[in-house]
Amino acid sequence: MKGVVFTEFLDMVEQRFSADLVDDIIVDAALPHGGAFTAVGTYPFNEMVALVTALSRRSGMAPEVLIHAFGQYLFGRFYVLYPHFITASPDTMHLVAHIEKVIHLEVRKLYPDAELPAFMVESQTATRLCVVYQSPRCLWQLAVGLIDGALAHYGESGQVTVRQELLHSDGSRVRFILERQ
Ligand code: HEM
């Protein structure tokens, strides 16, 4: 996982909780490098799992709630760090429909070792987009948080629903419906 995801995660914890809690979860997670992440580095995904687990234990909030909140926060940060990826889309539906073939494709050019999910568009109308998320990292709550962050960014009222029938129960393959109101 790219270092930028770790540095943004720790910044969110500092802003929403405290700098002390950042230190605490780094100790709890027993990271080999003591939590010294660089944005351009690449780190094992299990280090993110350890940090989220530590934050969940210390805050009493469920990991999925924390991951969703991180997605909302991260979208705002992506807009600051990589504005052109976002300004190229006029609205959330266009953006989400272009994650796989445009946005993450460009991300891969910047970071050839990025571990990115697949987003397959199944169907699209003017008001409804159906996409399937697939990734061995099972971060679909992060995806929902990012999409909610995009809706807030564009000032749109819309809703993401995760279909009842998770295609894979571990969350490695999930179908979303984005509806614009
Ligand atoms: C609503 C739009 C977006 C969604 C739903 C989305 C979804 C995701 C998810 C779920 C991941 C975690 C990896 C995984 O699940 O396997 C991820 C990783 C990532 N995405 Fe996106 N993304 C979006 C937009 C963007 C934008 C605008 C950028 C800007 C550059 C971006 C850059 C990245 C980067 C750098 C990673 C980390 C890759 C790694 O850890 O190696 N994404 N994305």
Tab-separated table of C-alpha atoms and ligand atoms in Angstrom:
chain	number	residue	atom	x	y	z
A	1	MET	CA	0.000	0.000	0.000
A	2	LYS	CA	1.328	3.429	-0.929
A	3	GLY	CA	2.778	5.582	1.836
A	4	VAL	CA	0.432	8.456	0.942
A	5	VAL	CA	-2.484	6.374	2.263
A	6	PHE	CA	-0.660	5.843	5.587
A	7	THR	CA	0.440	9.463	5.996
A	8	GLU	CA	-3.109	10.686	5.260
A	9	PHE	CA	-4.579	8.130	7.656
A	10	LEU	CA	-2.299	9.281	10.499
A	11	ASP	CA	-3.064	12.943	9.706
A	12	MET	CA	-6.777	12.166	9.957
A	13	VAL	CA	-6.265	10.485	13.339
A	14	GLU	CA	-4.314	13.521	14.567
A	15	GLN	CA	-7.024	15.941	13.377
A	16	ARG	CA	-10.081	13.975	14.464
A	17	PHE	CA	-8.631	12.503	17.667
A	18	SER	CA	-5.186	13.663	18.871
A	19	ALA	CA	-1.444	13.538	18.239
A	20	ASP	CA	-1.105	11.346	21.341
A	21	LEU	CA	-3.466	8.793	19.856
A	22	VAL	CA	-1.310	8.680	16.706
A	23	ASP	CA	1.689	7.761	18.875
A	24	ASP	CA	-0.371	5.207	20.802
A	25	ILE	CA	-1.665	3.339	17.758
A	26	ILE	CA	1.821	3.286	16.190
A	27	VAL	CA	3.127	1.626	19.368
A	28	ASP	CA	0.137	-0.770	19.516
A	29	ALA	CA	0.612	-1.739	15.866
A	30	ALA	CA	4.289	-2.634	16.562
A	31	LEU	CA	5.449	-1.382	13.174
A	32	PRO	CA	9.038	-2.329	12.275
A	33	HIS	CA	9.926	1.226	11.184
A	34	GLY	CA	8.228	2.901	14.164
A	35	GLY	CA	5.588	4.533	11.973
A	36	ALA	CA	8.025	6.622	9.921
A	37	PHE	CA	6.078	6.459	6.635
A	38	THR	CA	7.010	8.482	3.578
A	39	ALA	CA	4.319	9.407	1.035
A	40	VAL	CA	6.213	7.848	-1.885
A	41	GLY	CA	7.190	4.647	-0.040
A	42	THR	CA	5.315	1.359	-0.215
A	43	TYR	CA	4.409	-0.627	2.907
A	44	PRO	CA	2.749	-3.974	3.615
A	45	PHE	CA	-1.052	-3.792	3.686
A	46	ASN	CA	-1.082	-5.623	7.043
A	47	GLU	CA	0.444	-2.495	8.604
A	48	MET	CA	-2.746	-0.600	7.704
A	49	VAL	CA	-4.837	-3.418	9.149
A	50	ALA	CA	-2.785	-3.201	12.379
A	51	LEU	CA	-3.247	0.596	12.603
A	52	VAL	CA	-7.007	0.443	11.983
A	53	THR	CA	-7.356	-2.378	14.530
A	54	ALA	CA	-5.408	-0.352	17.099
A	55	LEU	CA	-7.501	2.764	16.444
A	56	SER	CA	-10.695	0.724	16.741
A	57	ARG	CA	-9.608	-0.700	20.112
A	58	ARG	CA	-8.584	2.680	21.510
A	59	SER	CA	-11.575	4.669	20.166
A	60	GLY	CA	-14.239	1.999	20.631
A	61	MET	CA	-15.408	2.651	17.044
A	62	ALA	CA	-15.918	-0.245	14.644
A	63	PRO	CA	-13.196	-0.693	11.986
A	64	GLU	CA	-15.737	-0.325	9.162
A	65	VAL	CA	-16.941	3.016	10.560
A	66	LEU	CA	-13.347	4.254	10.782
A	67	ILE	CA	-12.508	3.067	7.257
A	68	HIS	CA	-15.612	4.763	5.822
A	69	ALA	CA	-14.754	8.022	7.616
A	70	PHE	CA	-11.202	7.741	6.291
A	71	GLY	CA	-12.563	7.423	2.736
A	72	GLN	CA	-14.559	10.646	3.129
A	73	TYR	CA	-11.485	12.423	4.508
A	74	LEU	CA	-9.193	10.956	1.825
A	75	PHE	CA	-11.329	12.227	-1.045
A	76	GLY	CA	-10.821	15.806	0.189
A	77	ARG	CA	-7.085	15.166	0.410
A	78	PHE	CA	-6.943	13.631	-3.086
A	79	TYR	CA	-8.573	16.834	-4.333
A	80	VAL	CA	-5.753	18.871	-2.746
A	81	LEU	CA	-2.949	16.525	-3.843
A	82	TYR	CA	-4.178	15.514	-7.324
A	83	PRO	CA	-6.801	18.122	-8.327
A	84	HIS	CA	-6.699	17.419	-12.072
A	85	PHE	CA	-7.903	13.817	-11.554
A	86	ILE	CA	-11.045	15.213	-9.952
A	87	THR	CA	-11.651	18.432	-11.871
A	88	ALA	CA	-11.704	16.333	-15.078
A	89	SER	CA	-15.083	14.943	-13.925
A	90	PRO	CA	-18.167	17.200	-13.743
A	91	ASP	CA	-19.952	15.078	-11.144
A	92	THR	CA	-19.681	12.027	-8.867
A	93	MET	CA	-21.303	9.620	-11.300
A	94	HIS	CA	-18.860	10.521	-14.075
A	95	LEU	CA	-15.939	10.241	-11.640
A	96	VAL	CA	-16.948	6.824	-10.310
A	97	ALA	CA	-17.585	5.520	-13.830
A	98	HIS	CA	-14.007	6.577	-14.735
A	99	ILE	CA	-12.059	5.267	-11.715
A	100	GLU	CA	-10.889	2.089	-13.388
A	101	LYS	CA	-10.082	3.236	-16.920
A	102	VAL	CA	-8.925	6.811	-16.228
A	103	ILE	CA	-8.155	7.774	-12.613
A	104	HIS	CA	-6.507	4.635	-11.312
A	105	LEU	CA	-4.847	4.120	-14.698
A	106	GLU	CA	-3.141	7.503	-14.227
A	107	VAL	CA	-2.355	6.619	-10.593
A	108	ARG	CA	-0.578	3.508	-11.839
A	109	LYS	CA	1.576	5.667	-14.151
A	110	LEU	CA	2.619	7.772	-11.138
A	111	TYR	CA	3.083	4.779	-8.829
A	112	PRO	CA	3.756	1.600	-10.824
A	113	ASP	CA	3.651	-0.491	-7.635
A	114	ALA	CA	0.224	0.818	-6.483
A	115	GLU	CA	-2.167	-1.915	-5.386
A	116	LEU	CA	-5.454	-0.772	-6.845
A	117	PRO	CA	-8.909	-2.329	-6.837
A	118	ALA	CA	-10.919	-3.137	-9.968
A	119	PHE	CA	-14.137	-1.143	-10.578
A	120	MET	CA	-16.321	-2.627	-13.285
A	121	VAL	CA	-19.272	-0.605	-14.547
A	122	GLU	CA	-22.210	-2.999	-14.961
A	123	SER	CA	-24.886	-0.506	-16.021
A	124	GLN	CA	-25.408	3.237	-16.172
A	125	THR	CA	-28.378	5.551	-16.720
A	126	ALA	CA	-28.616	9.330	-16.124
A	127	THR	CA	-29.479	8.765	-12.461
A	128	ARG	CA	-28.197	5.295	-11.551
A	129	LEU	CA	-24.762	3.681	-11.790
A	130	CYS	CA	-24.053	0.081	-10.904
A	131	VAL	CA	-20.389	-0.874	-10.297
A	132	VAL	CA	-18.633	-3.917	-8.930
A	133	TYR	CA	-15.620	-3.380	-6.662
A	134	GLN	CA	-13.073	-6.162	-6.527
A	135	SER	CA	-9.886	-6.298	-4.479
A	136	PRO	CA	-8.096	-8.816	-2.260
A	137	ARG	CA	-7.762	-5.981	0.293
A	138	CYS	CA	-11.559	-5.939	0.828
A	139	LEU	CA	-11.642	-2.148	1.326
A	140	TRP	CA	-15.165	-1.599	0.021
A	141	GLN	CA	-16.049	0.624	2.990
A	142	LEU	CA	-13.150	2.850	1.918
A	143	ALA	CA	-14.668	2.983	-1.576
A	144	VAL	CA	-18.097	3.960	-0.176
A	145	GLY	CA	-16.423	6.640	1.967
A	146	LEU	CA	-14.552	7.991	-1.075
A	147	ILE	CA	-17.797	8.117	-3.089
A	148	ASP	CA	-19.582	9.871	-0.195
A	149	GLY	CA	-16.631	12.286	-0.093
A	150	ALA	CA	-17.092	12.910	-3.820
A	151	LEU	CA	-20.835	13.613	-3.365
A	152	ALA	CA	-19.959	16.159	-0.654
A	153	HIS	CA	-17.232	17.683	-2.835
A	154	TYR	CA	-19.601	18.191	-5.784
A	155	GLY	CA	-22.424	19.321	-3.462
A	156	GLU	CA	-24.725	16.624	-4.820
A	157	SER	CA	-27.422	14.701	-3.058
A	158	GLY	CA	-27.024	11.096	-3.948
A	159	GLN	CA	-26.804	7.784	-2.234
A	160	VAL	CA	-24.541	4.762	-2.426
A	161	THR	CA	-26.152	1.459	-1.562
A	162	VAL	CA	-24.249	-1.743	-1.069
A	163	ARG	CA	-26.335	-4.589	-2.441
A	164	GLN	CA	-27.532	-7.085	0.106
A	165	GLU	CA	-26.084	-10.010	-1.739
A	166	LEU	CA	-22.358	-9.417	-1.269
A	167	LEU	CA	-20.970	-11.395	-4.114
A	168	HIS	CA	-18.167	-12.665	-1.919
A	169	SER	CA	-18.910	-12.713	1.789
A	170	ASP	CA	-15.359	-11.612	2.723
A	171	GLY	CA	-15.947	-8.291	0.926
A	172	SER	CA	-13.403	-8.905	-1.830
A	173	ARG	CA	-16.140	-8.414	-4.460
A	174	VAL	CA	-19.028	-6.045	-3.777
A	175	ARG	CA	-21.713	-4.444	-5.946
A	176	PHE	CA	-22.604	-0.777	-5.370
A	177	ILE	CA	-25.482	1.262	-6.697
A	178	LEU	CA	-24.965	5.032	-6.877
A	179	GLU	CA	-28.250	6.907	-7.279
A	180	ARG	CA	-28.501	10.604	-7.946
A	181	GLN	CA	-31.507	12.419	-6.500
B	1	HEM	C1	-14.613	8.048	-5.721
B	1	HEM	C2	-13.459	7.820	-6.315
B	1	HEM	C3	-12.483	6.730	-5.883
B	1	HEM	C4	-12.730	5.510	-5.353
B	1	HEM	C5	-14.078	4.885	-5.020
B	1	HEM	C6	-11.427	4.875	-5.121
B	1	HEM	C7	-11.226	3.647	-4.509
B	1	HEM	C8	-10.038	3.184	-4.021
B	1	HEM	C9	-9.879	2.107	-3.079
B	1	HEM	C10	-11.036	1.326	-2.455
B	1	HEM	C11	-8.543	1.960	-2.845
B	1	HEM	C12	-7.863	0.960	-1.864
B	1	HEM	C13	-7.156	-0.180	-2.533
B	1	HEM	C14	-8.040	-1.405	-2.725
B	1	HEM	O1	-9.246	-1.384	-2.403
B	1	HEM	O2	-7.517	-2.431	-3.234
B	1	HEM	C15	-7.866	2.956	-3.621
B	1	HEM	C16	-6.507	3.147	-3.643
B	1	HEM	C17	-5.907	4.244	-4.159
B	1	HEM	N1	-6.491	5.224	-4.938
B	1	HEM	FE1	-8.441	5.372	-5.421
B	1	HEM	N2	-10.434	5.717	-5.548
B	1	HEM	C18	-11.046	6.870	-5.998
B	1	HEM	C19	-10.440	7.982	-6.487
B	1	HEM	C20	-9.100	8.183	-6.472
B	1	HEM	C21	-8.495	9.430	-6.868
B	1	HEM	C22	-9.224	10.695	-7.336
B	1	HEM	C23	-7.189	9.270	-6.721
B	1	HEM	C24	-6.198	10.342	-7.026
B	1	HEM	C25	-5.032	10.179	-7.363
B	1	HEM	C26	-6.957	7.885	-6.233
B	1	HEM	C27	-5.735	7.331	-5.913
B	1	HEM	C28	-5.539	6.162	-5.211
B	1	HEM	C29	-4.260	5.760	-4.623
B	1	HEM	C30	-2.930	6.521	-4.690
B	1	HEM	C31	-4.493	4.553	-3.964
B	1	HEM	C32	-3.483	3.717	-3.149
B	1	HEM	C33	-2.863	2.612	-3.929
B	1	HEM	C34	-1.951	1.764	-3.042
B	1	HEM	O3	-2.131	1.733	-1.842
B	1	HEM	O4	-0.994	1.136	-3.552
B	1	HEM	N3	-8.147	7.257	-6.122
B	1	HEM	N4	-8.781	3.688	-4.348
